[in-house]
mmCIF file of C-alpha atoms in Angstrom:
data_model
loop_
_atom_site.group_PDB
_atom_site.id
_atom_site.type_symbol
_atom_site.label_atom_id
_atom_site.label_comp_id
_atom_site.label_asym_id
_atom_site.label_seq_id
_atom_site.Cartn_x
_atom_site.Cartn_y
_atom_site.Cartn_z
ATOM 1 C CA MET A 264 118.258 95.142 145.185
ATOM 2 C CA CYS A 265 117.033 98.900 145.418
ATOM 3 C CA HIS A 266 117.761 99.158 141.413
ATOM 4 C CA HIS A 267 115.606 96.390 140.787
ATOM 5 C CA GLY A 268 112.872 97.603 142.811
ATOM 6 C CA ILE A 269 112.959 101.098 141.219
ATOM 7 C CA ALA A 270 112.785 99.280 137.800
ATOM 8 C CA ARG A 271 109.829 97.426 138.583
ATOM 9 C CA HIS A 272 107.834 100.604 139.936
ATOM 10 C CA LEU A 273 108.868 102.288 136.818
ATOM 11 C CA ARG A 274 107.662 99.650 134.749
ATOM 12 C CA GLU A 275 104.319 99.538 136.617
ATOM 13 C CA ILE A 276 103.861 103.277 136.599
ATOM 14 C CA LEU A 277 104.464 103.321 132.878
ATOM 15 C CA SER A 278 101.741 100.657 132.167
ATOM 16 C CA HIS A 279 99.445 103.454 133.055
ATOM 17 C CA ASP A 280 97.814 105.784 130.436
ATOM 18 C CA LEU A 281 99.724 108.696 131.764
ATOM 19 C CA PRO A 282 99.064 112.005 130.444
ATOM 20 C CA HIS A 283 101.909 113.746 128.663
ATOM 21 C CA PRO A 284 103.118 116.103 131.498
ATOM 22 C CA ALA A 285 103.469 113.164 133.929
ATOM 23 C CA LEU A 286 104.983 110.850 130.993
ATOM 24 C CA TYR A 287 107.718 113.704 130.493
ATOM 25 C CA HIS A 288 108.630 113.997 134.005
ATOM 26 C CA VAL A 289 108.979 110.088 134.442
ATOM 27 C CA LEU A 290 110.957 110.231 131.086
ATOM 28 C CA HIS A 291 113.264 113.180 132.474
ATOM 29 C CA TRP A 292 113.706 111.141 135.468
ATOM 30 C CA VAL A 293 114.905 108.135 133.699
ATOM 31 C CA THR A 294 116.953 109.452 130.757
ATOM 32 C CA THR A 295 118.482 112.551 133.071
ATOM 33 C CA VAL A 296 118.103 112.320 136.777
ATOM 34 C CA TYR A 297 118.656 108.652 137.546
ATOM 35 C CA PRO A 298 121.947 108.440 135.999
ATOM 36 C CA SER A 299 123.263 111.934 136.820
ATOM 37 C CA ALA A 300 126.034 112.544 139.119
ATOM 38 C CA ASP A 301 123.251 113.147 141.907
ATOM 39 C CA MET A 302 122.488 109.708 141.912
ATOM 40 C CA MET A 303 123.623 106.454 140.100
ATOM 41 C CA GLY A 304 126.671 108.486 138.714
ATOM 42 C CA HIS A 305 127.668 109.377 142.261
ATOM 43 C CA PRO A 306 131.185 108.916 142.930
ATOM 44 C CA ASN A 307 130.343 106.893 146.223
ATOM 45 C CA PHE A 308 128.575 104.378 143.995
ATOM 46 C CA SER A 309 131.363 104.035 141.167
ATOM 47 C CA SER A 310 133.985 102.648 144.169
ATOM 48 C CA GLU A 311 131.382 99.954 145.363
ATOM 49 C CA ILE A 312 129.567 98.430 142.291
ATOM 50 C CA ASP A 313 129.930 98.775 138.562
ATOM 51 C CA VAL A 314 126.927 100.718 137.660
ATOM 52 C CA SER A 315 126.888 99.668 134.225
ATOM 53 C CA GLU A 316 126.452 96.081 134.899
ATOM 54 C CA LEU A 317 122.732 96.963 136.569
ATOM 55 C CA GLY A 318 121.818 98.200 133.149
ATOM 56 C CA PRO A 319 119.045 100.681 132.691
ATOM 57 C CA PRO A 320 116.041 101.200 134.692
ATOM 58 C CA ILE A 321 113.797 100.118 132.173
ATOM 59 C CA PRO A 322 114.680 98.222 128.805
ATOM 60 C CA PRO A 323 115.604 100.411 125.669
ATOM 61 C CA GLU A 324 112.691 98.896 123.720
ATOM 62 C CA MET A 325 110.050 100.150 126.580
ATOM 63 C CA LEU A 326 111.775 103.480 126.660
ATOM 64 C CA GLU A 327 111.678 103.934 122.775
ATOM 65 C CA GLU A 328 107.847 103.067 122.993
ATOM 66 C CA GLN A 329 107.352 105.464 125.550
ATOM 67 C CA LEU A 330 109.310 108.229 123.708
ATOM 68 C CA ILE A 331 107.224 107.727 120.669
ATOM 69 C CA ARG A 332 104.068 108.010 122.846
ATOM 70 C CA TYR A 333 105.352 111.081 124.105
ATOM 71 C CA THR A 334 106.269 112.656 120.807
ATOM 72 C CA ARG A 335 102.429 111.436 119.496
ATOM 73 C CA CYS A 336 100.905 113.022 122.609
ATOM 74 C CA ILE A 337 102.713 116.671 122.093
ATOM 75 C CA ARG A 338 101.788 116.402 118.316
ATOM 76 C CA ALA A 339 98.295 116.179 119.169
ATOM 77 C CA CYS A 340 98.295 118.603 121.738
ATOM 78 C CA LEU A 341 100.105 121.094 119.487
ATOM 79 C CA ARG A 342 97.572 120.435 116.903
ATOM 80 C CA GLN A 343 94.704 121.120 118.872
ATOM 81 C CA TRP A 344 96.218 124.431 120.313
ATOM 82 C CA ILE A 345 97.324 125.549 116.879
ATOM 83 C CA HIS A 346 93.578 125.271 115.492
ATOM 84 C CA LYS A 347 92.350 127.169 118.499
ATOM 85 C CA ALA A 348 94.696 129.732 118.122
ATOM 86 C CA LEU A 349 93.965 129.919 114.417
ATOM 87 C CA GLU A 350 90.253 130.418 115.407
ATOM 88 C CA VAL A 351 91.172 133.223 117.728
ATOM 89 C CA GLU A 352 93.377 134.855 114.957
ATOM 90 C CA ALA A 353 90.363 134.553 112.349
ATOM 91 C CA SER A 354 88.278 136.008 114.734
ATOM 92 C CA ASP A 355 90.289 139.145 115.158
ATOM 93 C CA TRP A 356 90.120 139.680 111.317
ATOM 94 C CA MET A 357 86.551 140.985 111.767
ATOM 95 C CA ARG A 358 87.088 142.946 114.372
ATOM 96 C CA GLU A 359 86.243 147.189 114.070
ATOM 97 C CA GLN A 360 89.863 147.840 114.958
ATOM 98 C CA GLU A 361 92.978 147.870 113.234
ATOM 99 C CA PRO A 362 95.552 145.086 113.612
ATOM 100 C CA ASP A 363 98.665 145.589 115.892
ATOM 101 C CA LYS A 364 101.813 147.431 114.466
ATOM 102 C CA ASP A 365 105.326 147.061 115.147
ATOM 103 C CA GLN A 366 107.860 149.506 116.351
ATOM 104 C CA ASP A 367 108.542 150.796 112.838
ATOM 105 C CA GLY A 368 104.186 151.219 112.482
ATOM 106 C CA PHE A 369 103.926 148.390 110.209
ATOM 107 C CA TYR A 370 100.846 146.181 110.469
ATOM 108 C CA LEU A 371 101.872 142.759 111.963
ATOM 109 C CA SER A 372 100.125 139.501 112.987
ATOM 110 C CA GLY A 373 101.443 137.895 116.337
ATOM 111 C CA PHE A 374 99.913 134.523 115.266
ATOM 112 C CA GLN A 375 102.914 133.053 113.565
ATOM 113 C CA HIS A 376 105.210 134.134 116.301
ATOM 114 C CA VAL A 377 103.022 132.896 118.920
ATOM 115 C CA VAL A 378 102.988 129.319 117.340
ATOM 116 C CA MET A 379 106.911 129.376 116.732
ATOM 117 C CA GLN A 380 107.208 130.210 120.213
ATOM 118 C CA MET A 381 105.207 127.493 121.386
ATOM 119 C CA LEU A 382 106.758 124.841 119.393
ATOM 120 C CA MET A 383 110.441 126.131 120.350
ATOM 121 C CA GLU A 384 109.332 125.482 124.034
ATOM 122 C CA ASN A 385 108.253 122.141 123.431
ATOM 123 C CA VAL A 386 111.531 121.509 121.603
ATOM 124 C CA GLN A 387 113.753 123.090 124.414
ATOM 125 C CA LEU A 388 111.870 120.683 126.849
ATOM 126 C CA ALA A 389 112.770 117.608 124.645
ATOM 127 C CA ALA A 390 116.143 118.552 124.528
ATOM 128 C CA ALA A 391 116.494 117.452 128.195
ATOM 129 C CA LEU A 392 115.521 113.823 127.236
ATOM 130 C CA GLY A 393 118.425 113.646 124.846
ATOM 131 C CA GLU A 394 119.484 114.771 121.549
ATOM 132 C CA GLY A 395 117.544 112.113 119.761
ATOM 133 C CA MET A 396 114.229 113.204 121.441
ATOM 134 C CA GLU A 397 114.982 116.772 120.600
ATOM 135 C CA ASN A 398 115.483 115.823 116.665
ATOM 136 C CA ARG A 399 111.973 113.945 116.982
ATOM 137 C CA LEU A 400 110.424 117.326 118.473
ATOM 138 C CA ARG A 401 112.194 119.214 115.688
ATOM 139 C CA SER A 402 110.693 116.941 113.211
ATOM 140 C CA ALA A 403 107.506 116.917 114.886
ATOM 141 C CA ALA A 404 107.378 120.959 115.147
ATOM 142 C CA LEU A 405 108.125 121.288 111.567
ATOM 143 C CA CYS A 406 105.285 118.870 110.436
ATOM 144 C CA GLU A 407 102.807 120.817 112.710
ATOM 145 C CA MET A 408 104.340 124.423 111.554
ATOM 146 C CA GLU A 409 103.661 123.145 107.959
ATOM 147 C CA ASN A 410 100.073 122.158 108.765
ATOM 148 C CA CYS A 411 99.666 125.292 110.717
ATOM 149 C CA LEU A 412 100.294 127.264 107.364
ATOM 150 C CA VAL A 413 98.145 125.087 105.196
ATOM 151 C CA TRP A 414 95.276 125.920 107.959
ATOM 152 C CA LEU A 415 96.071 129.465 107.350
ATOM 153 C CA ARG A 416 95.802 129.568 103.711
ATOM 154 C CA GLU A 417 92.227 127.880 103.982
ATOM 155 C CA ALA A 418 91.411 130.523 106.420
ATOM 156 C CA LEU A 419 92.548 132.945 104.300
ATOM 157 C CA VAL A 420 90.435 131.635 101.247
ATOM 158 C CA LYS A 421 87.229 131.737 103.309
ATOM 159 C CA TYR A 422 88.158 135.369 104.693
ATOM 160 C CA GLY A 423 88.327 136.522 100.994
ATOM 161 C CA ILE A 424 85.141 134.684 100.160
ATOM 162 C CA GLU A 425 83.031 136.582 102.894
ATOM 163 C CA HIS A 426 84.790 139.649 102.039
ATOM 164 C CA MET A 427 83.328 139.131 98.343
ATOM 165 C CA LYS A 428 79.839 138.743 99.573
ATOM 166 C CA ASP A 429 80.215 142.341 101.342
ATOM 167 C CA ARG A 430 83.222 144.523 100.504
ATOM 168 C CA THR A 431 82.665 146.868 103.127
ATOM 169 C CA CYS A 432 82.948 144.260 105.817
ATOM 170 C CA PRO A 433 85.153 143.684 107.395
ATOM 171 C CA THR A 434 86.715 147.379 107.863
ATOM 172 C CA TYR A 435 90.049 146.462 108.349
ATOM 173 C CA TYR A 436 90.061 143.777 105.465
ATOM 174 C CA THR A 437 93.166 144.858 104.063
ATOM 175 C CA GLN A 438 95.080 145.954 107.055
ATOM 176 C CA TYR A 439 94.615 142.407 108.548
ATOM 177 C CA LEU A 440 95.898 140.858 105.090
ATOM 178 C CA LEU A 441 99.016 143.121 105.324
ATOM 179 C CA ALA A 442 99.568 142.035 108.848
ATOM 180 C CA ILE A 443 99.715 138.580 108.088
ATOM 181 C CA ILE A 444 102.114 139.161 105.084
ATOM 182 C CA ASN A 445 104.268 140.901 107.481
ATOM 183 C CA GLY A 446 103.919 138.214 109.879
ATOM 184 C CA CYS A 447 104.914 135.494 107.511
ATOM 185 C CA SER A 448 108.220 137.512 106.545
ATOM 186 C CA ALA A 449 108.964 138.045 110.503
ATOM 187 C CA LEU A 450 108.381 134.190 110.725
ATOM 188 C CA SER A 451 110.748 133.598 107.680
ATOM 189 C CA ALA A 452 113.512 135.020 109.409
ATOM 190 C CA THR A 453 113.415 132.953 112.522
ATOM 191 C CA ILE A 454 112.032 129.524 111.032
ATOM 192 C CA SER A 455 115.474 128.248 110.902
ATOM 193 C CA ASN A 456 115.495 127.907 114.346
ATOM 194 C CA LEU A 457 113.460 124.775 113.993
ATOM 195 C CA HIS A 458 116.116 123.100 111.978
ATOM 196 C CA PRO A 459 119.676 124.310 112.677
ATOM 197 C CA GLU A 460 122.528 123.008 110.778
ATOM 198 C CA GLU A 461 123.738 120.943 113.924
ATOM 199 C CA SER A 462 120.483 119.108 113.707
ATOM 200 C CA GLY A 463 121.476 116.056 112.070
ATOM 201 C CA THR A 464 118.209 113.991 111.103
ATOM 202 C CA ALA A 465 117.406 113.402 107.536
ATOM 203 C CA MET A 466 113.925 114.174 108.210
ATOM 204 C CA CYS A 467 114.536 117.700 109.219
ATOM 205 C CA ARG A 468 116.438 118.367 106.490
ATOM 206 C CA ARG A 469 113.971 117.274 104.141
ATOM 207 C CA ALA A 470 111.127 119.239 105.823
ATOM 208 C CA ALA A 471 113.037 122.446 106.092
ATOM 209 C CA PRO A 472 112.596 123.541 102.261
ATOM 210 C CA CYS A 473 109.034 122.247 102.226
ATOM 211 C CA LEU A 474 108.385 124.287 105.305
ATOM 212 C CA GLN A 475 109.807 127.534 103.485
ATOM 213 C CA THR A 476 107.614 126.569 100.419
ATOM 214 C CA SER A 477 104.376 126.243 102.386
ATOM 215 C CA LEU A 478 105.617 129.832 104.033
ATOM 216 C CA ASP A 479 105.759 131.382 100.470
ATOM 217 C CA LYS A 480 102.308 129.986 99.207
ATOM 218 C CA THR A 481 100.855 131.543 102.351
ATOM 219 C CA GLN A 482 102.330 134.670 101.738
ATOM 220 C CA LYS A 483 101.680 134.754 98.337
ATOM 221 C CA LYS A 484 97.837 133.758 98.994
ATOM 222 C CA ALA A 485 97.654 136.790 101.330
ATOM 223 C CA CYS A 486 99.493 139.107 98.702
ATOM 224 C CA HIS A 487 97.036 137.999 95.914
ATOM 225 C CA LEU A 488 93.864 138.972 98.031
ATOM 226 C CA VAL A 489 95.370 142.496 98.741
ATOM 227 C CA LEU A 490 96.042 142.851 95.025
ATOM 228 C CA ASP A 491 92.674 141.711 94.101
ATOM 229 C CA GLU A 492 91.399 144.250 96.625
ATOM 230 C CA LEU A 493 93.274 146.972 95.225
ATOM 231 C CA GLN A 494 92.405 146.074 91.856
ATOM 232 C CA THR A 495 88.894 146.337 92.315
ATOM 233 C CA GLU A 496 89.293 149.906 94.156
ATOM 234 C CA LEU A 497 91.273 150.829 91.014
ATOM 235 C CA GLN A 498 88.618 149.777 88.860
ATOM 236 C CA PHE A 499 85.930 151.644 90.766
ATOM 237 C CA LEU A 500 88.160 154.952 90.916
ATOM 238 C CA LEU A 501 88.753 154.249 87.050
ATOM 239 C CA ALA A 502 85.079 153.755 86.155
ATOM 240 C CA GLN A 503 84.304 157.136 88.163
ATOM 241 C CA ALA A 504 87.100 158.534 85.789
ATOM 242 C CA GLU A 505 85.875 157.032 82.837
ATOM 243 C CA ARG A 506 82.163 158.372 83.657
ATOM 244 C CA MET A 507 83.644 161.833 84.161
ATOM 245 C CA VAL A 508 85.648 161.908 80.840
ATOM 246 C CA THR A 509 82.477 160.760 79.082
ATOM 247 C CA ILE A 510 80.276 163.534 80.758
ATOM 248 C CA GLU A 511 82.998 166.421 79.703
ATOM 249 C CA TYR A 512 83.036 164.760 76.079
ATOM 250 C CA VAL A 513 79.425 164.799 75.397
ATOM 251 C CA ARG A 514 79.440 168.357 76.996
ATOM 252 C CA SER A 515 81.806 169.722 74.911
ATOM 253 C CA LEU A 516 80.401 168.186 71.811
ATOM 254 C CA ILE A 517 76.575 169.479 72.038
ATOM 255 C CA HIS A 518 78.002 172.930 73.467
ATOM 256 C CA SER A 519 80.348 173.229 70.500
ATOM 257 C CA LYS A 520 79.337 176.160 68.165
ATOM 258 C CA PHE A 521 80.614 173.700 64.993
ATOM 259 C CA VAL A 522 77.798 172.753 62.520
ATOM 260 C CA CYS A 523 78.558 170.606 59.772
ATOM 261 C CA ARG A 524 77.702 172.048 56.338
ATOM 262 C CA SER A 525 78.393 169.375 53.842
ATOM 263 C CA PRO A 526 78.428 165.474 53.697
ATOM 264 C CA GLY A 527 82.297 166.055 53.899
ATOM 265 C CA GLU A 528 82.460 167.653 57.197
ATOM 266 C CA ARG A 529 80.054 165.087 58.608
ATOM 267 C CA GLN A 530 82.366 162.236 57.594
ATOM 268 C CA GLN A 531 85.180 164.185 58.899
ATOM 269 C CA MET A 532 83.386 164.662 62.282
ATOM 270 C CA ALA A 533 82.737 160.982 62.636
ATOM 271 C CA HIS A 534 86.411 160.030 61.679
ATOM 272 C CA ARG A 535 87.531 162.530 64.316
ATOM 273 C CA MET A 536 85.242 160.616 66.835
ATOM 274 C CA ALA A 537 86.575 157.468 65.758
ATOM 275 C CA LEU A 538 90.226 158.265 66.411
ATOM 276 C CA ASP A 539 88.937 159.643 69.725
ATOM 277 C CA THR A 540 87.582 156.145 70.338
ATOM 278 C CA GLU A 541 90.745 154.442 69.806
ATOM 279 C CA GLU A 542 92.773 156.796 71.934
ATOM 280 C CA LEU A 543 90.488 156.686 75.010
ATOM 281 C CA SER A 544 90.202 152.920 74.535
ATOM 282 C CA MET A 545 93.924 152.576 74.750
ATOM 283 C CA THR A 546 94.556 155.131 77.421
ATOM 284 C CA LEU A 547 91.936 153.178 79.573
ATOM 285 C CA ASN A 548 93.413 149.853 78.700
ATOM 286 C CA THR A 549 96.936 151.203 79.854
ATOM 287 C CA MET A 550 95.202 152.328 82.944
ATOM 288 C CA GLY A 551 94.071 148.813 83.862
ATOM 289 C CA MET A 552 90.457 148.619 82.313
ATOM 290 C CA GLU A 553 90.351 145.796 80.103
ATOM 291 C CA GLU A 554 87.348 147.130 78.118
ATOM 292 C CA SER A 555 85.397 150.249 78.246
ATOM 293 C CA THR A 556 81.855 149.812 79.228
ATOM 294 C CA LEU A 557 80.650 153.478 78.913
ATOM 295 C CA CYS A 558 82.818 156.041 77.299
ATOM 296 C CA VAL A 559 83.823 154.338 74.332
ATOM 297 C CA PRO A 560 80.658 152.318 73.504
ATOM 298 C CA LEU A 561 78.764 155.991 73.774
ATOM 299 C CA ILE A 562 81.092 157.918 71.517
ATOM 300 C CA ARG A 563 80.830 155.003 68.787
ATOM 301 C CA SER A 564 77.137 155.417 68.978
ATOM 302 C CA LEU A 565 77.494 159.273 68.466
ATOM 303 C CA GLN A 566 80.009 158.934 65.854
ATOM 304 C CA GLU A 567 77.078 156.747 63.955
ATOM 305 C CA LEU A 568 74.873 159.547 63.877
ATOM 306 C CA PHE A 569 77.216 161.668 62.187
ATOM 307 C CA ALA A 570 78.619 158.802 59.889
ATOM 308 C CA LEU A 571 75.032 157.881 58.460
ATOM 309 C CA LYS A 572 74.962 159.464 55.120
ATOM 310 C CA ASP A 573 70.847 158.969 54.723
ATOM 311 C CA PRO A 574 69.086 161.137 56.868
ATOM 312 C CA SER A 575 65.977 159.256 56.538
ATOM 313 C CA LEU A 576 67.798 156.416 59.043
ATOM 314 C CA LEU A 577 68.346 158.681 61.825
ATOM 315 C CA SER A 578 65.115 157.685 63.507
ATOM 316 C CA LEU A 579 66.612 154.193 63.769
ATOM 317 C CA GLU A 580 69.648 155.283 65.055
ATOM 318 C CA VAL A 581 68.231 157.369 67.728
ATOM 319 C CA SER A 582 66.221 154.514 68.912
ATOM 320 C CA GLY A 583 69.452 152.275 69.309
ATOM 321 C CA LEU A 584 70.988 155.043 71.094
ATOM 322 C CA MET A 585 68.026 155.610 73.288
ATOM 323 C CA ALA A 586 67.979 151.553 74.210
ATOM 324 C CA THR A 587 71.826 151.518 75.295
ATOM 325 C CA PHE A 588 71.593 155.044 77.050
ATOM 326 C CA PRO A 589 67.559 155.692 78.379
ATOM 327 C CA ASP A 590 68.547 158.782 80.329
ATOM 328 C CA ILE A 591 69.165 160.694 76.836
ATOM 329 C CA SER A 592 66.659 163.458 76.238
ATOM 330 C CA GLU A 593 64.972 165.095 73.549
ATOM 331 C CA ASP A 594 66.757 168.123 74.196
ATOM 332 C CA HIS A 595 70.215 166.117 73.917
ATOM 333 C CA VAL A 596 69.125 164.552 70.749
ATOM 334 C CA LEU A 597 67.992 167.606 69.059
ATOM 335 C CA ALA A 598 71.321 169.214 69.987
ATOM 336 C CA LEU A 599 73.241 166.444 68.403
ATOM 337 C CA LEU A 600 71.121 166.553 65.311
ATOM 338 C CA GLU A 601 71.573 170.506 65.114
ATOM 339 C CA LEU A 602 75.220 169.607 64.684
ATOM 340 C CA ARG A 603 74.814 167.426 61.664
ATOM 341 C CA GLY A 604 73.332 170.653 59.840
ATOM 342 C CA ASP A 605 71.101 168.642 57.564
ATOM 343 C CA VAL A 606 68.395 167.530 59.608
ATOM 344 C CA THR A 607 64.759 169.467 58.438
ATOM 345 C CA ARG A 608 61.896 170.274 60.529
ATOM 346 C CA ASP A 609 59.800 167.454 59.607
ATOM 347 C CA LEU A 610 62.476 164.906 60.287
ATOM 348 C CA ARG A 611 63.081 165.977 63.735
ATOM 349 C CA TYR A 612 59.176 165.964 64.509
ATOM 350 C CA THR A 613 59.564 162.342 63.285
ATOM 351 C CA ILE A 614 62.440 161.544 65.585
ATOM 352 C CA VAL A 615 60.966 163.222 68.549
ATOM 353 C CA THR A 616 57.671 161.186 68.098
ATOM 354 C CA THR A 617 59.419 157.964 67.792
ATOM 355 C CA MET A 618 61.306 158.832 70.942
ATOM 356 C CA HIS A 619 57.971 159.475 72.797
ATOM 357 C CA GLN A 620 56.782 156.284 71.902
ATOM 358 C CA GLN A 621 60.059 154.471 72.818
ATOM 359 C CA ALA A 622 60.159 156.240 76.359
ATOM 360 C CA LEU A 623 62.112 153.499 78.344
ATOM 361 C CA THR A 624 62.441 153.259 82.205
ATOM 362 C CA LEU A 625 65.924 153.543 83.762
ATOM 363 C CA PRO A 626 67.315 150.136 85.210
ATOM 364 C CA GLU A 627 68.251 150.145 88.989
ATOM 365 C CA ASP A 628 71.956 149.663 88.378
ATOM 366 C CA TYR A 629 72.050 152.226 85.477
ATOM 367 C CA ARG A 630 74.998 154.951 85.372
ATOM 368 C CA HIS A 631 73.437 158.092 84.517
ATOM 369 C CA ILE A 632 75.420 160.353 81.860
ATOM 370 C CA PHE A 633 73.178 162.477 79.937
ATOM 371 C CA ILE A 634 71.325 163.597 83.124
ATOM 372 C CA SER A 635 74.546 165.132 84.282
ATOM 373 C CA VAL A 636 74.928 167.070 80.916
ATOM 374 C CA PRO A 637 73.206 170.236 80.967
ATOM 375 C CA VAL A 638 71.694 171.235 77.123
ATOM 376 C CA PRO A 639 72.445 174.285 75.280
ATOM 377 C CA VAL A 640 69.410 177.001 75.601
ATOM 378 C CA ARG A 641 68.324 177.060 72.291
ATOM 379 C CA ALA A 642 66.463 180.552 70.767
ATOM 380 C CA PRO A 643 62.707 180.360 70.599
ATOM 381 C CA PRO A 644 61.242 180.154 66.872
ATOM 382 C CA PHE A 645 60.574 183.559 65.225
ATOM 383 C CA CYS A 646 63.120 185.776 67.181
ATOM 384 C CA LEU A 647 65.059 187.969 65.126
ATOM 385 C CA HIS A 648 67.883 188.022 67.533
ATOM 386 C CA PRO A 649 68.341 186.375 71.059
ATOM 387 C CA SER A 650 68.472 189.738 72.542
ATOM 388 C CA SER A 651 65.017 190.598 71.520
ATOM 389 C CA CYS A 652 63.719 187.541 73.384
ATOM 390 C CA ALA A 653 64.839 188.972 76.814
#
């Protein structure tokens, strides 16, 4: 009679919408405490009554229904908790502070570890309700961890998009990406705890490879963002190097003492510059620049000044050079024309007049070149020797 009274009371309790902590205690009492040696399994009972004839305190179908309900509640709570933890993690990425480091000095995100710890704690609690319930929670934990990694990848995409708007913010963008990558590596080493070999459910065995694939995708996404950032920084450095090479090339050219004495020498000069453009283009391409936007186009434009056989067309060539490189000055042009060796005084006057008529305003984003190139000092006219003009 006492057993039946307990059974009625348990059914009455379970008819209420219990929160999952209270439901867990009831299920634990039904599956573990009640049949234990301290209660129905006590030796004194076995000598007086056949406990097996009494049956379970609640019907198996009711127990199954409550176990399913408990699993659903745990999954919902885990999902909500992981979302909140991810929001905190994403906000940490924007801090003006470096991420945490491990004992070896490597950046490490604790987000994945905290999520794994929370999942394992719930699996261990479920183990007290029996192996079947433990396997259910393992399967649920695997699914929620995979969802967590999907949300983490989505957060990484948003993180990258925000960084693209202003590459100076956040300050420790790359460091936090490295912390996530290292966190994924650490998680990969411990994720097997969710699906040990002795856990025999087919769902666990199917979910394990999917979870590893999702983890790999998350790590690769963070790696791609790091590589994109490094590529951007490298492109900036390469652009600076290209500008310095361009300035030095033009400086060396207009300061050279060589003057072409014949059409053949002018063609040789043009051919030499064509070879320079090919060599520089290959070098910059090898360093990661897909296409030169400064050095190669400028040398090609200067090459045309020497390759041009009809000097009367130089005015048009200089106009094109000014349109592309508007910071070129009259002195730069005259120094280049001096190297040709066949430009008359009248033609120089015509070219300079054209330059004055074509005076251009420098665009805001223009990368100055000729402003950084000093022009050789020319001797004033009618001087017998430079020393007499001192």
